[in-house]
Amino acid sequence: MRVFITGGTGLIGSAVVAELLSAGHSVTALARSEASAEKAAAAGADVVRGGLTDLDVLRSGAEQADGVVHLAFSNDFSSPEALARSVAEEGAALDALGDALVGTDRPLVTVSGTPRTEGRASTEEDPLSTDGPVGGRSLSVQRALDLASRGVRSSAIRLPRTVHNEGDGGFAGLLTQIARRTGVAGYPGDGTQRWPAVHALDAAVLFRLALEKGPAKSAWHAVADEGDAVGDIAAVIGRRLGVPAESVPEENFGPIGPIFATDQPSSSAHTRAALGWQPTHPSLLEDLEKIQP
């Protein structure tokens, strides 16, 4: 299968590209910068230069592919306005990719976060929230899934708040960055709120499975760890960096502070049973032991 991928040089995307190539697929990666283009080419992918705002480039890439994986997001959490721009930019890009595949029955695999449910772990049947600072991403994903009625085999991989590799990545990675900058491994609230997690190499396998055989309008949970307490995550980060781990005001985390403070465990039981996906790589707490001071 010829696969067009956005975000193919990030922590998750690099793992997906490697997984697809090892399974015999060919990959064309969108690359905004020269450094990204060189990284994608070194991994064995063909390269198309452009960014998420280059909608004609996205349409052309999708039209020439047998399947599309969308992962790119600007990840600008510096302000509510910046985050809103990132969400809008991604929505327009995903619309362009989907429109290019209408009537082809080709796969479009996109990404969202696992939803939050009160008092239990969320499942693949639970709807995505359209509220909050990133609620617009859920609306974009839903539009992509609705393309199933127009001849697109669209599916969504719901990623947990931390996708990690070698001790880096996701919300836990953000906590590590903040701890390095401030000298405190901080967390909001009492630290009992739980975050699900998955190793990037395990998530990559799920992207491949969804691309190859995921039915139209399906949602899958890339969850290996159902929920690690944020206090436990911060404790490992603090110990590895030699700084204290303690509760700090939610406002310290900017526009994603409310998300950081939320209890959001998630299950992948259906995904494992339906697609035969089985995570095999280190858990988050194990992987965080690789953080270097």
Short mmCIF file of N, CA and C in Angstrom, two decimals, residues 70-207:
data_model
loop_
_atom_site.label_atom_id
_atom_site.label_comp_id
_atom_site.label_asym_id
_atom_site.label_seq_id
_atom_site.Cartn_x
_atom_site.Cartn_y
_atom_site.Cartn_z
N HIS A 70 -3.08 10.57 9.19
CA HIS A 70 -2.91 11.97 9.60
C HIS A 70 -2.51 12.05 11.07
N LEU A 71 -1.35 12.66 11.33
CA LEU A 71 -0.84 12.80 12.69
C LEU A 71 -0.41 14.22 13.04
N ALA A 72 -0.23 15.08 12.06
CA ALA A 72 0.38 16.38 12.31
C ALA A 72 -0.52 17.29 13.14
N PHE A 73 0.11 18.00 14.07
CA PHE A 73 -0.56 19.02 14.88
C PHE A 73 0.53 19.94 15.38
N SER A 74 0.25 21.24 15.42
CA SER A 74 1.32 22.19 15.73
C SER A 74 1.75 22.17 17.19
N ASN A 75 0.87 21.67 18.07
CA ASN A 75 1.22 21.54 19.50
C ASN A 75 1.66 22.86 20.12
N ASP A 76 1.02 23.96 19.71
CA ASP A 76 1.31 25.27 20.31
C ASP A 76 0.33 25.51 21.46
N PHE A 77 0.79 25.23 22.68
CA PHE A 77 -0.04 25.40 23.87
C PHE A 77 0.30 26.69 24.62
N SER A 78 0.94 27.65 23.95
CA SER A 78 1.44 28.84 24.62
C SER A 78 0.34 29.77 25.10
N SER A 79 -0.82 29.72 24.45
CA SER A 79 -1.94 30.57 24.84
C SER A 79 -3.22 29.97 24.30
N PRO A 80 -4.38 30.35 24.86
CA PRO A 80 -5.64 29.85 24.31
C PRO A 80 -5.81 30.18 22.83
N GLU A 81 -5.34 31.36 22.44
CA GLU A 81 -5.48 31.77 21.04
C GLU A 81 -4.60 30.91 20.12
N ALA A 82 -3.40 30.64 20.57
CA ALA A 82 -2.50 29.80 19.77
C ALA A 82 -3.05 28.40 19.63
N LEU A 83 -3.59 27.87 20.71
CA LEU A 83 -4.15 26.53 20.66
C LEU A 83 -5.36 26.48 19.74
N ALA A 84 -6.20 27.52 19.78
CA ALA A 84 -7.36 27.58 18.90
C ALA A 84 -6.94 27.61 17.43
N ARG A 85 -5.86 28.35 17.14
CA ARG A 85 -5.36 28.38 15.75
C ARG A 85 -4.87 27.01 15.32
N SER A 86 -4.20 26.30 16.21
CA SER A 86 -3.72 24.96 15.89
C SER A 86 -4.88 24.02 15.58
N VAL A 87 -5.92 24.11 16.38
CA VAL A 87 -7.09 23.25 16.20
C VAL A 87 -7.77 23.55 14.86
N ALA A 88 -7.93 24.85 14.54
CA ALA A 88 -8.58 25.23 13.28
C ALA A 88 -7.74 24.80 12.08
N GLU A 89 -6.43 24.98 12.19
CA GLU A 89 -5.52 24.58 11.11
C GLU A 89 -5.62 23.09 10.83
N GLU A 90 -5.63 22.30 11.89
CA GLU A 90 -5.72 20.86 11.71
C GLU A 90 -7.06 20.47 11.10
N GLY A 91 -8.14 21.12 11.55
CA GLY A 91 -9.46 20.79 11.02
C GLY A 91 -9.55 20.99 9.52
N ALA A 92 -9.01 22.12 9.04
CA ALA A 92 -9.03 22.38 7.60
C ALA A 92 -8.19 21.37 6.84
N ALA A 93 -7.05 20.99 7.42
CA ALA A 93 -6.17 20.01 6.76
C ALA A 93 -6.85 18.65 6.67
N LEU A 94 -7.49 18.23 7.75
CA LEU A 94 -8.15 16.93 7.75
C LEU A 94 -9.32 16.91 6.78
N ASP A 95 -10.04 18.03 6.69
CA ASP A 95 -11.13 18.13 5.71
C ASP A 95 -10.60 17.96 4.28
N ALA A 96 -9.45 18.58 4.00
CA ALA A 96 -8.88 18.48 2.66
C ALA A 96 -8.45 17.05 2.35
N LEU A 97 -7.83 16.38 3.30
CA LEU A 97 -7.43 14.99 3.09
C LEU A 97 -8.64 14.10 2.85
N GLY A 98 -9.67 14.28 3.66
CA GLY A 98 -10.86 13.46 3.51
C GLY A 98 -11.57 13.69 2.19
N ASP A 99 -11.69 14.95 1.80
CA ASP A 99 -12.37 15.26 0.53
C ASP A 99 -11.68 14.60 -0.65
N ALA A 100 -10.35 14.50 -0.59
CA ALA A 100 -9.59 13.91 -1.70
C ALA A 100 -9.85 12.41 -1.82
N LEU A 101 -10.34 11.78 -0.76
CA LEU A 101 -10.55 10.33 -0.77
C LEU A 101 -12.01 9.94 -0.98
N VAL A 102 -12.90 10.90 -1.08
CA VAL A 102 -14.32 10.59 -1.24
C VAL A 102 -14.54 9.70 -2.47
N GLY A 103 -15.29 8.63 -2.26
CA GLY A 103 -15.65 7.72 -3.35
C GLY A 103 -14.60 6.69 -3.71
N THR A 104 -13.49 6.64 -2.96
CA THR A 104 -12.41 5.72 -3.32
C THR A 104 -12.40 4.44 -2.48
N ASP A 105 -13.09 4.43 -1.36
CA ASP A 105 -13.05 3.33 -0.38
C ASP A 105 -11.65 3.09 0.17
N ARG A 106 -10.80 4.11 0.10
CA ARG A 106 -9.46 4.01 0.66
C ARG A 106 -9.47 4.42 2.13
N PRO A 107 -8.50 3.94 2.90
CA PRO A 107 -8.50 4.25 4.33
C PRO A 107 -7.92 5.63 4.64
N LEU A 108 -8.54 6.27 5.61
CA LEU A 108 -8.04 7.50 6.22
C LEU A 108 -8.00 7.26 7.72
N VAL A 109 -6.80 7.21 8.27
CA VAL A 109 -6.64 6.98 9.70
C VAL A 109 -6.21 8.29 10.34
N THR A 110 -7.04 8.81 11.22
CA THR A 110 -6.72 10.05 11.91
C THR A 110 -6.57 9.77 13.39
N VAL A 111 -6.43 10.83 14.16
CA VAL A 111 -6.08 10.66 15.57
C VAL A 111 -6.92 11.58 16.43
N SER A 112 -7.23 11.11 17.63
CA SER A 112 -7.88 11.95 18.63
C SER A 112 -7.36 11.51 19.99
N GLY A 113 -7.92 12.06 21.04
CA GLY A 113 -7.58 11.62 22.38
C GLY A 113 -8.64 10.68 22.92
N THR A 114 -8.27 9.91 23.91
CA THR A 114 -9.27 9.06 24.57
C THR A 114 -10.24 9.96 25.34
N PRO A 115 -11.53 9.63 25.36
CA PRO A 115 -12.49 10.48 26.06
C PRO A 115 -12.44 10.27 27.57
N ARG A 116 -13.05 11.19 28.28
CA ARG A 116 -13.18 11.07 29.73
C ARG A 116 -14.61 10.67 30.07
N THR A 117 -14.75 9.73 30.99
CA THR A 117 -16.06 9.34 31.49
C THR A 117 -16.04 9.37 33.01
N GLU A 118 -17.15 9.68 33.60
CA GLU A 118 -17.22 9.84 35.04
C GLU A 118 -17.25 8.50 35.75
N GLY A 119 -16.28 8.28 36.63
CA GLY A 119 -16.31 7.13 37.52
C GLY A 119 -15.86 5.81 36.93
N ARG A 120 -15.38 5.79 35.70
CA ARG A 120 -14.93 4.53 35.10
C ARG A 120 -13.96 4.83 33.97
N ALA A 121 -13.31 3.77 33.49
CA ALA A 121 -12.43 3.92 32.33
C ALA A 121 -13.27 4.06 31.07
N SER A 122 -12.90 4.99 30.22
CA SER A 122 -13.63 5.16 28.96
C SER A 122 -13.37 3.99 28.02
N THR A 123 -14.31 3.75 27.11
CA THR A 123 -14.19 2.69 26.13
C THR A 123 -14.34 3.27 24.73
N GLU A 124 -14.15 2.41 23.75
CA GLU A 124 -14.25 2.82 22.35
C GLU A 124 -15.66 3.27 21.97
N GLU A 125 -16.65 2.87 22.75
CA GLU A 125 -18.04 3.25 22.48
C GLU A 125 -18.38 4.65 22.99
N ASP A 126 -17.57 5.20 23.86
CA ASP A 126 -17.86 6.51 24.43
C ASP A 126 -17.58 7.62 23.42
N PRO A 127 -18.45 8.63 23.36
CA PRO A 127 -18.23 9.74 22.42
C PRO A 127 -17.11 10.65 22.88
N LEU A 128 -16.51 11.32 21.92
CA LEU A 128 -15.50 12.31 22.23
C LEU A 128 -16.16 13.59 22.73
N SER A 129 -15.51 14.26 23.64
CA SER A 129 -16.03 15.53 24.13
C SER A 129 -15.72 16.64 23.13
N THR A 130 -16.70 17.48 22.89
CA THR A 130 -16.49 18.63 22.01
C THR A 130 -16.35 19.92 22.81
N ASP A 131 -16.22 19.79 24.13
CA ASP A 131 -16.03 20.95 25.00
C ASP A 131 -14.54 21.14 25.30
N GLY A 132 -14.22 22.25 25.91
CA GLY A 132 -12.86 22.49 26.37
C GLY A 132 -11.95 23.02 25.28
N PRO A 133 -10.67 23.24 25.62
CA PRO A 133 -9.74 23.90 24.71
C PRO A 133 -9.41 23.13 23.44
N VAL A 134 -9.58 21.79 23.47
CA VAL A 134 -9.28 21.01 22.27
C VAL A 134 -10.53 20.31 21.73
N GLY A 135 -11.71 20.78 22.15
CA GLY A 135 -12.94 20.16 21.68
C GLY A 135 -13.13 20.23 20.18
N GLY A 136 -12.55 21.25 19.56
CA GLY A 136 -12.66 21.37 18.11
C GLY A 136 -12.00 20.22 17.36
N ARG A 137 -10.99 19.60 17.98
CA ARG A 137 -10.35 18.45 17.34
C ARG A 137 -11.33 17.28 17.23
N SER A 138 -12.19 17.14 18.22
CA SER A 138 -13.19 16.07 18.19
C SER A 138 -14.17 16.28 17.06
N LEU A 139 -14.54 17.53 16.82
CA LEU A 139 -15.45 17.83 15.72
C LEU A 139 -14.80 17.49 14.38
N SER A 140 -13.52 17.77 14.24
CA SER A 140 -12.81 17.44 12.99
C SER A 140 -12.76 15.93 12.78
N VAL A 141 -12.48 15.20 13.85
CA VAL A 141 -12.43 13.74 13.76
C VAL A 141 -13.79 13.18 13.39
N GLN A 142 -14.85 13.73 13.98
CA GLN A 142 -16.18 13.24 13.67
C GLN A 142 -16.55 13.47 12.21
N ARG A 143 -16.14 14.62 11.68
CA ARG A 143 -16.38 14.86 10.25
C ARG A 143 -15.66 13.83 9.39
N ALA A 144 -14.44 13.49 9.79
CA ALA A 144 -13.68 12.48 9.04
C ALA A 144 -14.37 11.12 9.11
N LEU A 145 -14.84 10.74 10.29
CA LEU A 145 -15.53 9.45 10.43
C LEU A 145 -16.84 9.44 9.63
N ASP A 146 -17.50 10.57 9.57
CA ASP A 146 -18.76 10.64 8.82
C ASP A 146 -18.56 10.47 7.32
N LEU A 147 -17.33 10.59 6.85
CA LEU A 147 -17.04 10.36 5.44
C LEU A 147 -17.22 8.90 5.04
N ALA A 148 -17.44 8.05 6.02
CA ALA A 148 -17.74 6.64 5.70
C ALA A 148 -18.95 6.52 4.79
N SER A 149 -19.90 7.44 4.93
CA SER A 149 -21.10 7.41 4.09
C SER A 149 -20.82 7.90 2.68
N ARG A 150 -19.61 8.42 2.46
CA ARG A 150 -19.24 8.96 1.14
C ARG A 150 -18.08 8.18 0.53
N GLY A 151 -17.90 6.95 0.99
CA GLY A 151 -16.91 6.10 0.35
C GLY A 151 -15.49 6.30 0.83
N VAL A 152 -15.30 6.62 2.12
CA VAL A 152 -13.97 6.70 2.71
C VAL A 152 -13.93 5.73 3.89
N ARG A 153 -12.93 4.88 3.93
CA ARG A 153 -12.80 3.93 5.06
C ARG A 153 -12.05 4.63 6.19
N SER A 154 -12.75 5.54 6.81
CA SER A 154 -12.13 6.38 7.84
C SER A 154 -12.20 5.72 9.20
N SER A 155 -11.14 5.92 9.98
CA SER A 155 -11.09 5.42 11.35
C SER A 155 -10.24 6.36 12.18
N ALA A 156 -10.40 6.27 13.49
CA ALA A 156 -9.67 7.15 14.39
C ALA A 156 -8.96 6.35 15.46
N ILE A 157 -7.68 6.62 15.63
CA ILE A 157 -6.91 6.07 16.74
C ILE A 157 -6.99 7.07 17.88
N ARG A 158 -7.57 6.65 18.98
CA ARG A 158 -7.65 7.52 20.15
C ARG A 158 -6.42 7.30 21.02
N LEU A 159 -5.57 8.30 21.05
CA LEU A 159 -4.33 8.19 21.80
C LEU A 159 -4.52 8.68 23.23
N PRO A 160 -3.85 8.04 24.17
CA PRO A 160 -3.89 8.52 25.55
C PRO A 160 -3.07 9.80 25.69
N ARG A 161 -3.16 10.41 26.87
CA ARG A 161 -2.51 11.69 27.08
C ARG A 161 -0.98 11.59 27.03
N THR A 162 -0.45 10.42 27.23
CA THR A 162 1.00 10.25 27.10
C THR A 162 1.31 9.10 26.16
N VAL A 163 1.92 9.44 25.03
CA VAL A 163 2.54 8.46 24.13
C VAL A 163 4.04 8.67 24.29
N HIS A 164 4.74 7.66 24.75
CA HIS A 164 6.11 7.84 25.20
C HIS A 164 7.08 6.91 24.48
N ASN A 165 8.34 7.30 24.51
CA ASN A 165 9.43 6.48 23.98
C ASN A 165 10.74 7.00 24.58
N GLU A 166 11.50 6.12 25.20
CA GLU A 166 12.77 6.49 25.83
C GLU A 166 12.58 7.61 26.86
N GLY A 167 11.47 7.53 27.61
CA GLY A 167 11.23 8.47 28.69
C GLY A 167 10.71 9.82 28.28
N ASP A 168 10.41 10.01 27.00
CA ASP A 168 9.95 11.31 26.51
C ASP A 168 8.60 11.16 25.83
N GLY A 169 7.88 12.29 25.71
CA GLY A 169 6.65 12.31 24.94
C GLY A 169 5.41 12.54 25.78
N GLY A 170 4.40 13.15 25.14
CA GLY A 170 3.09 13.31 25.74
C GLY A 170 3.07 14.22 26.95
N PHE A 171 1.98 14.10 27.72
CA PHE A 171 1.83 14.96 28.89
C PHE A 171 2.92 14.71 29.92
N ALA A 172 3.35 13.45 30.08
CA ALA A 172 4.45 13.18 31.00
C ALA A 172 5.71 13.90 30.54
N GLY A 173 5.92 13.94 29.22
CA GLY A 173 7.06 14.67 28.69
C GLY A 173 6.97 16.16 28.97
N LEU A 174 5.75 16.71 28.92
CA LEU A 174 5.57 18.12 29.25
C LEU A 174 5.88 18.36 30.72
N LEU A 175 5.44 17.45 31.59
CA LEU A 175 5.77 17.58 33.01
C LEU A 175 7.28 17.58 33.22
N THR A 176 7.98 16.74 32.46
CA THR A 176 9.44 16.69 32.56
C THR A 176 10.06 18.01 32.11
N GLN A 177 9.58 18.55 31.00
CA GLN A 177 10.11 19.83 30.51
C GLN A 177 9.90 20.94 31.53
N ILE A 178 8.71 20.97 32.13
CA ILE A 178 8.40 22.00 33.12
C ILE A 178 9.29 21.82 34.35
N ALA A 179 9.49 20.57 34.75
CA ALA A 179 10.34 20.30 35.92
C ALA A 179 11.77 20.75 35.67
N ARG A 180 12.29 20.52 34.48
CA ARG A 180 13.65 20.98 34.16
C ARG A 180 13.73 22.51 34.23
N ARG A 181 12.67 23.16 33.79
CA ARG A 181 12.68 24.63 33.73
C ARG A 181 12.48 25.28 35.10
N THR A 182 11.62 24.67 35.92
CA THR A 182 11.22 25.31 37.18
C THR A 182 11.91 24.73 38.41
N GLY A 183 12.48 23.54 38.28
CA GLY A 183 13.09 22.90 39.43
C GLY A 183 12.11 22.20 40.33
N VAL A 184 10.88 22.01 39.85
CA VAL A 184 9.85 21.30 40.61
C VAL A 184 9.10 20.37 39.66
N ALA A 185 8.96 19.10 40.05
CA ALA A 185 8.13 18.17 39.29
C ALA A 185 6.70 18.36 39.78
N GLY A 186 6.03 19.34 39.20
CA GLY A 186 4.71 19.75 39.68
C GLY A 186 3.57 19.01 39.02
N TYR A 187 2.46 18.97 39.71
CA TYR A 187 1.23 18.39 39.17
C TYR A 187 0.06 19.13 39.81
N PRO A 188 -1.07 19.23 39.10
CA PRO A 188 -2.22 19.92 39.67
C PRO A 188 -3.01 19.00 40.61
N GLY A 189 -3.69 19.61 41.58
CA GLY A 189 -4.53 18.83 42.48
C GLY A 189 -3.73 17.94 43.42
N ASP A 190 -4.38 16.83 43.83
CA ASP A 190 -3.72 15.94 44.79
C ASP A 190 -2.92 14.82 44.13
N GLY A 191 -2.90 14.79 42.82
CA GLY A 191 -2.09 13.80 42.10
C GLY A 191 -2.72 12.44 41.95
N THR A 192 -3.96 12.28 42.40
CA THR A 192 -4.61 10.97 42.27
C THR A 192 -5.27 10.78 40.91
N GLN A 193 -5.41 11.88 40.15
CA GLN A 193 -6.01 11.74 38.82
C GLN A 193 -5.12 10.85 37.95
N ARG A 194 -5.77 10.05 37.12
CA ARG A 194 -5.05 9.04 36.34
C ARG A 194 -5.00 9.41 34.86
N TRP A 195 -3.83 9.15 34.26
CA TRP A 195 -3.65 9.34 32.82
C TRP A 195 -3.34 7.99 32.18
N PRO A 196 -4.02 7.64 31.10
CA PRO A 196 -3.63 6.44 30.34
C PRO A 196 -2.36 6.71 29.54
N ALA A 197 -1.71 5.67 29.09
CA ALA A 197 -0.45 5.85 28.37
C ALA A 197 -0.22 4.67 27.42
N VAL A 198 0.69 4.89 26.46
CA VAL A 198 1.09 3.83 25.53
C VAL A 198 2.48 4.14 25.00
N HIS A 199 3.27 3.11 24.76
CA HIS A 199 4.56 3.29 24.12
C HIS A 199 4.35 3.58 22.64
N ALA A 200 5.14 4.49 22.08
CA ALA A 200 4.97 4.88 20.68
C ALA A 200 5.07 3.70 19.73
N LEU A 201 5.95 2.74 20.03
CA LEU A 201 6.11 1.60 19.13
C LEU A 201 4.88 0.68 19.15
N ASP A 202 4.20 0.61 20.29
CA ASP A 202 2.95 -0.15 20.34
C ASP A 202 1.84 0.60 19.60
N ALA A 203 1.78 1.92 19.78
CA ALA A 203 0.78 2.71 19.07
C ALA A 203 0.95 2.58 17.56
N ALA A 204 2.20 2.53 17.10
CA ALA A 204 2.47 2.43 15.67
C ALA A 204 1.86 1.17 15.06
N VAL A 205 1.93 0.08 15.80
CA VAL A 205 1.33 -1.16 15.32
C VAL A 205 -0.17 -1.00 15.14
N LEU A 206 -0.81 -0.30 16.06
CA LEU A 206 -2.25 -0.10 15.95
C LEU A 206 -2.61 0.77 14.75
N PHE A 207 -1.81 1.77 14.47
CA PHE A 207 -2.05 2.58 13.26
C PHE A 207 -2.00 1.69 12.01
#
